[in-house]
mmCIF file of C-alpha atoms and ligand atoms in Angstrom:
data_model
loop_
_atom_site.group_PDB
_atom_site.id
_atom_site.type_symbol
_atom_site.label_atom_id
_atom_site.label_comp_id
_atom_site.label_asym_id
_atom_site.label_seq_id
_atom_site.Cartn_x
_atom_site.Cartn_y
_atom_site.Cartn_z
ATOM 1 C CA MET Q 98 2.298 -7.595 24.159
ATOM 2 C CA ASP Q 99 4.616 -10.708 24.300
ATOM 3 C CA LYS Q 100 1.661 -12.813 24.596
ATOM 4 C CA ILE Q 101 -0.407 -11.478 22.027
ATOM 5 C CA ILE Q 102 2.932 -11.806 19.589
ATOM 6 C CA ARG Q 103 3.341 -15.463 20.538
ATOM 7 C CA GLN Q 104 -0.224 -16.126 19.834
ATOM 8 C CA ALA Q 105 -0.411 -14.407 16.465
ATOM 9 C CA VAL Q 106 2.712 -16.094 15.561
ATOM 10 C CA GLU Q 107 1.278 -19.756 16.609
ATOM 11 C CA ASP Q 108 -1.534 -18.788 14.232
ATOM 12 C CA LEU Q 109 0.547 -17.525 11.564
ATOM 13 C CA ALA Q 110 2.949 -20.740 11.816
ATOM 14 C CA LYS Q 111 -0.099 -23.009 11.385
ATOM 15 C CA SER Q 112 -1.798 -21.069 8.671
ATOM 16 C CA LYS Q 113 -1.695 -22.461 5.201
ATOM 17 C CA LYS Q 114 -2.881 -19.572 2.813
ATOM 18 C CA ALA Q 115 -1.603 -16.301 4.666
ATOM 19 C CA ILE Q 116 -2.172 -13.109 3.077
ATOM 20 C CA ALA Q 117 -1.216 -9.307 3.884
ATOM 21 C CA LEU Q 118 -3.080 -6.133 3.272
ATOM 22 C CA THR Q 119 -0.672 -3.241 3.892
ATOM 23 C CA GLY Q 120 -1.290 0.601 3.570
ATOM 24 C CA ALA Q 121 0.784 3.763 3.735
ATOM 25 C CA GLY Q 122 2.335 2.971 7.317
ATOM 26 C CA ILE Q 123 4.392 -0.171 6.079
ATOM 27 C CA SER Q 124 6.486 2.626 4.248
ATOM 28 C CA VAL Q 125 6.877 5.516 7.025
ATOM 29 C CA GLU Q 126 10.061 3.530 7.700
ATOM 30 C CA SER Q 127 11.322 3.927 4.163
ATOM 31 C CA ASN Q 128 10.848 7.746 4.835
ATOM 32 C CA ILE Q 129 7.516 7.794 2.716
ATOM 33 C CA PRO Q 130 4.974 9.960 4.435
ATOM 34 C CA PRO Q 131 1.860 8.586 5.185
ATOM 35 C CA PHE Q 132 -1.760 10.268 4.160
ATOM 36 C CA ARG Q 133 -3.453 10.724 7.295
ATOM 37 C CA GLY Q 134 -2.261 11.328 11.075
ATOM 38 C CA LYS Q 135 0.784 13.234 12.160
ATOM 39 C CA GLY Q 136 2.986 14.355 9.308
ATOM 40 C CA GLY Q 137 0.574 13.046 6.647
ATOM 41 C CA ILE Q 138 0.198 14.546 3.322
ATOM 42 C CA TRP Q 139 -3.721 15.230 3.640
ATOM 43 C CA GLU Q 140 -2.526 17.475 6.471
ATOM 44 C CA LYS Q 141 -1.115 20.083 4.096
ATOM 45 C CA PHE Q 142 -3.417 19.149 1.070
ATOM 46 C CA ASP Q 143 -7.226 18.745 0.567
ATOM 47 C CA PRO Q 144 -7.216 15.296 -1.344
ATOM 48 C CA MET Q 145 -10.465 16.434 -3.163
ATOM 49 C CA GLU Q 146 -8.506 19.439 -4.311
ATOM 50 C CA TYR Q 147 -5.217 17.538 -5.311
ATOM 51 C CA ALA Q 148 -5.967 14.065 -5.501
ATOM 52 C CA HIS Q 149 -9.293 13.746 -7.270
ATOM 53 C CA ILE Q 150 -9.092 13.042 -11.112
ATOM 54 C CA ASP Q 151 -11.197 16.024 -11.630
ATOM 55 C CA ALA Q 152 -8.591 18.089 -10.062
ATOM 56 C CA PHE Q 153 -5.926 16.575 -12.078
ATOM 57 C CA LEU Q 154 -7.847 17.068 -15.479
ATOM 58 C CA LYS Q 155 -8.808 20.793 -14.420
ATOM 59 C CA ASP Q 156 -5.245 21.875 -13.508
ATOM 60 C CA PRO Q 157 -2.552 19.428 -13.987
ATOM 61 C CA VAL Q 158 0.099 21.880 -13.518
ATOM 62 C CA LYS Q 159 -1.116 22.535 -9.961
ATOM 63 C CA VAL Q 160 -1.043 18.859 -9.023
ATOM 64 C CA TRP Q 161 1.902 18.100 -10.503
ATOM 65 C CA ASN Q 162 3.795 20.859 -8.683
ATOM 66 C CA ALA Q 163 2.188 20.467 -5.386
ATOM 67 C CA LEU Q 164 2.203 16.698 -5.100
ATOM 68 C CA LEU Q 165 3.508 14.603 -8.192
ATOM 69 C CA LYS Q 166 6.871 16.218 -8.419
ATOM 70 C CA ASP Q 167 7.643 15.286 -4.739
ATOM 71 C CA MET Q 168 5.995 11.872 -4.970
ATOM 72 C CA LYS Q 169 8.316 11.043 -7.810
ATOM 73 C CA GLU Q 170 11.462 12.434 -5.829
ATOM 74 C CA ILE Q 171 10.541 10.593 -2.697
ATOM 75 C CA ILE Q 172 9.570 7.111 -4.384
ATOM 76 C CA ASP Q 173 12.376 7.299 -6.755
ATOM 77 C CA ASN Q 174 15.026 7.242 -3.569
ATOM 78 C CA ALA Q 175 12.811 4.942 -1.095
ATOM 79 C CA ARG Q 176 14.296 1.498 -0.368
ATOM 80 C CA PRO Q 177 12.335 -1.370 1.390
ATOM 81 C CA ASN Q 178 12.555 -1.508 5.274
ATOM 82 C CA ASP Q 179 12.207 -4.483 7.473
ATOM 83 C CA GLY Q 180 8.493 -4.651 7.250
ATOM 84 C CA HIS Q 181 8.589 -5.134 3.588
ATOM 85 C CA LEU Q 182 11.922 -7.416 4.029
ATOM 86 C CA GLY Q 183 9.844 -9.510 6.562
ATOM 87 C CA LEU Q 184 6.942 -10.120 4.318
ATOM 88 C CA ALA Q 185 9.247 -11.138 1.417
ATOM 89 C CA ARG Q 186 11.089 -13.754 3.810
ATOM 90 C CA LEU Q 187 7.534 -15.037 4.832
ATOM 91 C CA GLU Q 188 6.823 -15.662 1.080
ATOM 92 C CA GLN Q 189 10.270 -17.451 0.605
ATOM 93 C CA MET Q 190 9.013 -19.426 3.486
ATOM 94 C CA GLY Q 191 5.976 -20.709 1.895
ATOM 95 C CA ILE Q 192 3.641 -18.773 4.591
ATOM 96 C CA LEU Q 193 2.793 -15.707 2.856
ATOM 97 C CA LYS Q 194 0.933 -16.229 -0.463
ATOM 98 C CA THR Q 195 0.002 -12.598 -1.658
ATOM 99 C CA VAL Q 196 0.244 -9.062 -0.510
ATOM 100 C CA ILE Q 197 -2.697 -6.701 -1.513
ATOM 101 C CA THR Q 198 -1.273 -3.040 -1.126
ATOM 102 C CA GLN Q 199 -2.636 0.101 -1.480
ATOM 103 C CA ASN Q 200 0.763 1.529 -1.690
ATOM 104 C CA VAL Q 201 1.993 2.654 -5.084
ATOM 105 C CA ASP Q 202 6.072 2.676 -4.018
ATOM 106 C CA GLY Q 203 6.531 -0.566 -5.411
ATOM 107 C CA LEU Q 204 8.565 -1.478 -2.329
ATOM 108 C CA HIS Q 205 7.175 -4.807 -1.904
ATOM 109 C CA GLN Q 206 8.234 -6.038 -5.175
ATOM 110 C CA MET Q 207 11.687 -4.565 -4.710
ATOM 111 C CA ALA Q 208 11.744 -6.361 -1.323
ATOM 112 C CA GLY Q 209 11.121 -9.909 -3.062
ATOM 113 C CA ASN Q 210 7.426 -10.371 -2.822
ATOM 114 C CA THR Q 211 6.327 -11.864 -6.426
ATOM 115 C CA ASP Q 212 2.127 -11.918 -5.900
ATOM 116 C CA VAL Q 213 1.542 -8.157 -5.101
ATOM 117 C CA ILE Q 214 -1.770 -6.795 -5.776
ATOM 118 C CA GLU Q 215 -1.321 -3.120 -6.363
ATOM 119 C CA PHE Q 216 -4.926 -1.975 -5.335
ATOM 120 C CA HIS Q 217 -4.341 1.767 -6.115
ATOM 121 C CA GLY Q 218 -2.202 1.192 -9.248
ATOM 122 C CA ASN Q 219 1.639 1.899 -9.160
ATOM 123 C CA PHE Q 220 3.827 4.964 -9.545
ATOM 124 C CA ALA Q 221 6.234 2.931 -11.458
ATOM 125 C CA TRP Q 222 4.651 3.884 -14.703
ATOM 126 C CA HIS Q 223 3.190 6.644 -16.066
ATOM 127 C CA TYR Q 224 1.339 7.004 -19.621
ATOM 128 C CA CYS Q 225 0.389 9.812 -21.992
ATOM 129 C CA MET Q 226 -3.355 10.881 -21.676
ATOM 130 C CA GLU Q 227 -3.481 11.506 -25.464
ATOM 131 C CA CYS Q 228 -1.692 8.345 -27.077
ATOM 132 C CA ASN Q 229 -1.375 6.036 -24.178
ATOM 133 C CA ASN Q 230 2.369 5.851 -24.518
ATOM 134 C CA ARG Q 231 3.755 4.193 -21.317
ATOM 135 C CA ILE Q 232 7.062 5.662 -19.919
ATOM 136 C CA LYS Q 233 9.272 4.243 -16.780
ATOM 137 C CA THR Q 234 8.405 7.181 -14.068
ATOM 138 C CA LYS Q 235 12.329 7.442 -13.515
ATOM 139 C CA ASP Q 236 12.513 8.516 -17.401
ATOM 140 C CA VAL Q 237 9.782 11.378 -16.711
ATOM 141 C CA ASP Q 238 11.525 14.428 -17.726
ATOM 142 C CA LEU Q 239 10.448 17.147 -15.094
ATOM 143 C CA SER Q 240 12.214 20.017 -16.643
ATOM 144 C CA ASP Q 241 8.700 21.348 -17.700
ATOM 145 C CA ILE Q 242 5.558 20.929 -15.537
ATOM 146 C CA PRO Q 243 3.354 19.227 -16.624
ATOM 147 C CA PRO Q 244 5.897 16.553 -18.069
ATOM 148 C CA ARG Q 245 4.399 15.833 -21.664
ATOM 149 C CA CYS Q 246 4.941 12.850 -24.169
ATOM 150 C CA ALA Q 247 6.312 13.441 -27.686
ATOM 151 C CA CYS Q 248 2.755 13.889 -29.100
ATOM 152 C CA GLY Q 249 2.087 16.727 -26.708
ATOM 153 C CA GLY Q 250 -0.374 14.700 -24.278
ATOM 154 C CA ILE Q 251 0.183 15.270 -20.724
ATOM 155 C CA TYR Q 252 1.854 12.407 -18.762
ATOM 156 C CA ARG Q 253 -0.170 11.016 -15.523
ATOM 157 C CA PRO Q 254 0.822 8.075 -13.237
ATOM 158 C CA GLU Q 255 -0.533 4.883 -13.084
ATOM 159 C CA CYS Q 256 -1.983 5.195 -9.984
ATOM 160 C CA VAL Q 257 -5.461 5.493 -9.032
ATOM 161 C CA PHE Q 258 -6.833 9.153 -8.282
ATOM 162 C CA PHE Q 259 -9.988 9.547 -6.037
ATOM 163 C CA GLY Q 260 -13.054 9.276 -8.242
ATOM 164 C CA GLU Q 261 -11.664 6.525 -10.334
ATOM 165 C CA MET Q 262 -12.266 2.887 -10.571
ATOM 166 C CA ILE Q 263 -10.057 0.486 -8.839
ATOM 167 C CA PRO Q 264 -8.665 -1.682 -11.657
ATOM 168 C CA PRO Q 265 -11.363 -4.311 -12.049
ATOM 169 C CA LEU Q 266 -8.972 -7.409 -11.970
ATOM 170 C CA ASN Q 267 -7.114 -5.962 -8.945
ATOM 171 C CA LEU Q 268 -10.383 -5.672 -7.258
ATOM 172 C CA MET Q 269 -11.672 -8.997 -8.080
ATOM 173 C CA ARG Q 270 -8.001 -10.974 -7.267
ATOM 174 C CA SER Q 271 -8.015 -9.089 -3.842
ATOM 175 C CA ARG Q 272 -11.768 -10.073 -3.056
ATOM 176 C CA GLN Q 273 -10.920 -13.688 -4.231
ATOM 177 C CA VAL Q 274 -7.813 -13.995 -2.061
ATOM 178 C CA SER Q 275 -9.518 -12.323 0.770
ATOM 179 C CA SER Q 276 -12.123 -14.770 0.693
ATOM 180 C CA THR Q 277 -10.111 -17.726 0.569
ATOM 181 C CA CYS Q 278 -7.051 -16.948 2.984
ATOM 182 C CA ASP Q 279 -6.919 -18.337 6.382
ATOM 183 C CA LEU Q 280 -5.057 -15.444 7.905
ATOM 184 C CA MET Q 281 -4.582 -11.819 6.913
ATOM 185 C CA LEU Q 282 -1.881 -9.500 8.367
ATOM 186 C CA VAL Q 283 -3.487 -5.812 7.826
ATOM 187 C CA ILE Q 284 -0.180 -3.452 8.224
ATOM 188 C CA GLY Q 285 0.020 0.084 8.416
ATOM 189 C CA THR Q 286 -3.464 1.261 7.221
ATOM 190 C CA SER Q 287 -6.077 3.324 8.622
ATOM 191 C CA ALA Q 288 -8.693 1.125 7.251
ATOM 192 C CA ILE Q 289 -11.153 3.754 6.125
ATOM 193 C CA VAL Q 290 -10.695 3.982 2.337
ATOM 194 C CA GLN Q 291 -13.166 1.823 0.434
ATOM 195 C CA PRO Q 292 -13.234 -0.855 -1.176
ATOM 196 C CA ALA Q 293 -9.781 -1.687 0.459
ATOM 197 C CA ALA Q 294 -11.039 -1.604 3.931
ATOM 198 C CA LEU Q 295 -13.585 -4.221 2.973
ATOM 199 C CA MET Q 296 -10.490 -6.927 2.624
ATOM 200 C CA PRO Q 297 -10.047 -7.697 6.180
ATOM 201 C CA ILE Q 298 -13.861 -7.809 6.553
ATOM 202 C CA ILE Q 299 -14.239 -10.403 3.727
ATOM 203 C CA ALA Q 300 -11.541 -12.410 5.136
ATOM 204 C CA LYS Q 301 -12.534 -12.340 8.650
ATOM 205 C CA GLN Q 302 -16.298 -13.365 7.438
ATOM 206 C CA SER Q 303 -14.855 -16.011 5.414
ATOM 207 C CA GLY Q 304 -13.108 -17.504 8.850
ATOM 208 C CA ALA Q 305 -9.607 -16.152 8.507
ATOM 209 C CA LYS Q 306 -7.704 -14.762 11.491
ATOM 210 C CA VAL Q 307 -6.592 -11.065 10.940
ATOM 211 C CA ILE Q 308 -3.797 -9.736 12.747
ATOM 212 C CA GLU Q 309 -3.578 -6.016 12.973
ATOM 213 C CA ILE Q 310 -0.215 -4.199 13.066
ATOM 214 C CA ASN Q 311 -0.595 -0.495 13.637
ATOM 215 C CA PRO Q 312 0.628 2.027 16.356
ATOM 216 C CA GLU Q 313 -2.856 3.453 16.540
ATOM 217 C CA GLN Q 314 -6.413 2.046 16.487
ATOM 218 C CA THR Q 315 -8.556 1.655 13.466
ATOM 219 C CA PRO Q 316 -12.088 0.747 12.671
ATOM 220 C CA LEU Q 317 -10.913 -2.785 12.493
ATOM 221 C CA THR Q 318 -9.329 -2.906 16.141
ATOM 222 C CA GLY Q 319 -11.527 -4.621 18.703
ATOM 223 C CA SER Q 320 -14.083 -5.817 15.941
ATOM 224 C CA VAL Q 321 -12.516 -7.722 13.232
ATOM 225 C CA SER Q 322 -8.849 -8.024 14.272
ATOM 226 C CA ASP Q 323 -8.137 -11.027 16.168
ATOM 227 C CA TYR Q 324 -4.795 -9.516 17.469
ATOM 228 C CA ILE Q 325 -3.228 -5.926 17.482
ATOM 229 C CA ILE Q 326 0.314 -5.343 17.665
ATOM 230 C CA THR Q 327 0.978 -1.874 18.691
ATOM 231 C CA SER Q 328 4.173 -0.972 17.202
ATOM 232 C CA LYS Q 329 5.521 0.379 14.147
ATOM 233 C CA ALA Q 330 5.406 -2.400 10.847
ATOM 234 C CA GLY Q 331 9.373 -2.761 10.928
ATOM 235 C CA GLU Q 332 9.654 -3.726 14.722
ATOM 236 C CA ALA Q 333 6.501 -5.901 14.777
ATOM 237 C CA ILE Q 334 7.400 -7.596 11.973
ATOM 238 C CA ASN Q 335 10.990 -8.272 13.321
ATOM 239 C CA ARG Q 336 9.350 -9.724 16.725
ATOM 240 C CA ILE Q 337 7.222 -11.932 14.562
ATOM 241 C CA MET Q 338 9.889 -13.211 12.435
ATOM 242 C CA ALA Q 339 12.133 -13.701 15.691
ATOM 243 C CA GLU Q 340 9.162 -15.770 17.340
ATOM 244 C CA LEU Q 341 8.618 -17.578 14.272
ATOM 245 C CA GLN Q 342 12.310 -19.242 14.448
ATOM 246 C CA THR Q 343 11.502 -20.624 17.875
ATOM 247 C CA LEU Q 344 8.463 -22.536 16.516
ATOM 248 C CA LEU Q 345 9.749 -23.944 12.947
HETATM 249 P P1 OAD R 68 -3.224 6.257 6.091
HETATM 250 O O1 OAD R 68 -2.250 7.318 5.894
HETATM 251 O O2 OAD R 68 -4.291 6.531 5.943
HETATM 252 O O3 OAD R 68 -2.892 5.282 7.265
HETATM 253 C C1 OAD R 68 -1.662 5.114 7.588
HETATM 254 C C2 OAD R 68 -1.809 4.358 8.988
HETATM 255 O O4 OAD R 68 -0.343 3.714 9.172
HETATM 256 C C3 OAD R 68 -2.421 4.770 10.040
HETATM 257 O O5 OAD R 68 -3.212 4.012 10.730
HETATM 258 C C4 OAD R 68 -1.275 5.102 11.049
HETATM 259 O O6 OAD R 68 -1.512 4.723 12.248
HETATM 260 C C5 OAD R 68 -0.179 3.818 10.536
HETATM 261 N N1 OAD R 68 1.106 4.141 10.761
HETATM 262 C C6 OAD R 68 2.002 5.214 10.695
HETATM 263 N N2 OAD R 68 3.050 4.856 10.896
HETATM 264 C C7 OAD R 68 3.255 3.444 10.971
HETATM 265 C C8 OAD R 68 4.447 2.524 11.007
HETATM 266 N N3 OAD R 68 5.720 2.975 11.258
HETATM 267 N N4 OAD R 68 4.132 1.291 11.027
HETATM 268 C C9 OAD R 68 3.196 0.783 10.975
HETATM 269 N N5 OAD R 68 1.687 1.767 10.734
HETATM 270 C C10 OAD R 68 1.881 2.950 10.871
HETATM 271 O O7 OAD R 68 -2.753 5.352 4.799
HETATM 272 P P2 OAD R 68 -3.679 3.928 3.900
HETATM 273 O O8 OAD R 68 -4.364 3.389 5.010
HETATM 274 O O9 OAD R 68 -3.047 3.423 3.013
HETATM 275 O O10 OAD R 68 -5.503 6.349 -1.728
HETATM 276 O O11 OAD R 68 -4.352 4.887 2.988
HETATM 277 C C11 OAD R 68 -5.567 4.241 2.159
HETATM 278 C C12 OAD R 68 -5.461 5.076 0.766
HETATM 279 O O12 OAD R 68 -5.665 6.680 1.322
HETATM 280 C C13 OAD R 68 -4.174 5.327 0.171
HETATM 281 O O13 OAD R 68 -4.025 4.489 -0.749
HETATM 282 C C14 OAD R 68 -4.497 6.874 -0.820
HETATM 283 C C15 OAD R 68 -4.995 7.467 0.331
HETATM 284 O O14 OAD R 68 -5.702 8.740 0.176
HETATM 285 C C16 OAD R 68 -5.577 6.887 -2.719
HETATM 286 O O15 OAD R 68 -4.608 7.702 -2.966
HETATM 287 C C17 OAD R 68 -6.490 6.368 -3.949
#
């Protein structure tokens, strides 16, 4: 593992346009559960029954009670961990240009990254489905479920439900930065939800190196990834940062 990290970091230090694609795994050390695998949200809930837009429109009370209330509580209290902080440091060092994240928790921005593409939208804001009024999630009043706007419309988060389009500009920019980067860090994603999972493939096909950080194997491992660092995101990033110091 030491040798793999060393080689990966040598590539990272040489890169001129590194980007990262992150998934739920990078926020696990901030106590936000992942979707798949042990302790994952989809172990308890069928995503088609709770995270599909049709399910939300059919029964917003059920989805708010089962999923969104807890999500608000967890995200309201979450703080960046070493993984997020390391990526922010890499941006300050001029190495990392952009983070594409499938997460809606806002922790990359809180850590200090300034160019974050929120592929699946965000949970920082809600809007009224009747009048489009926007409200900060921390100001959403949960004393009545579903929470409602003054006009009577139901609030929904700005994140993407299954069955909804990826915000077109986010998709376009993600494709653009993936096809022009020279290195992609792929951290904590099961790499099975499309079209996000295409980004490492686009990067690889465009000649970029792909460094994967994940304690488990994914469909990218052994085919798309040049290096796989099989540790938790925070630990792996700390080791990368320490190794980087010895090279610069
Ligand atoms: P998943 O929950 O599918 O996958 C999390 C990945 O993180 C797995 O591959 C784990 O092995 C890995 N992992 C777990 N703990 C880790 C740690 N401490 N450090 C590093 N990796 C760790 O999450 P995503 O791939 O992000 O979409 O899921 C993609 C999309 O599916 C989400 O954005 C969400 C979900 O349904 C929507 O809601 C539209």
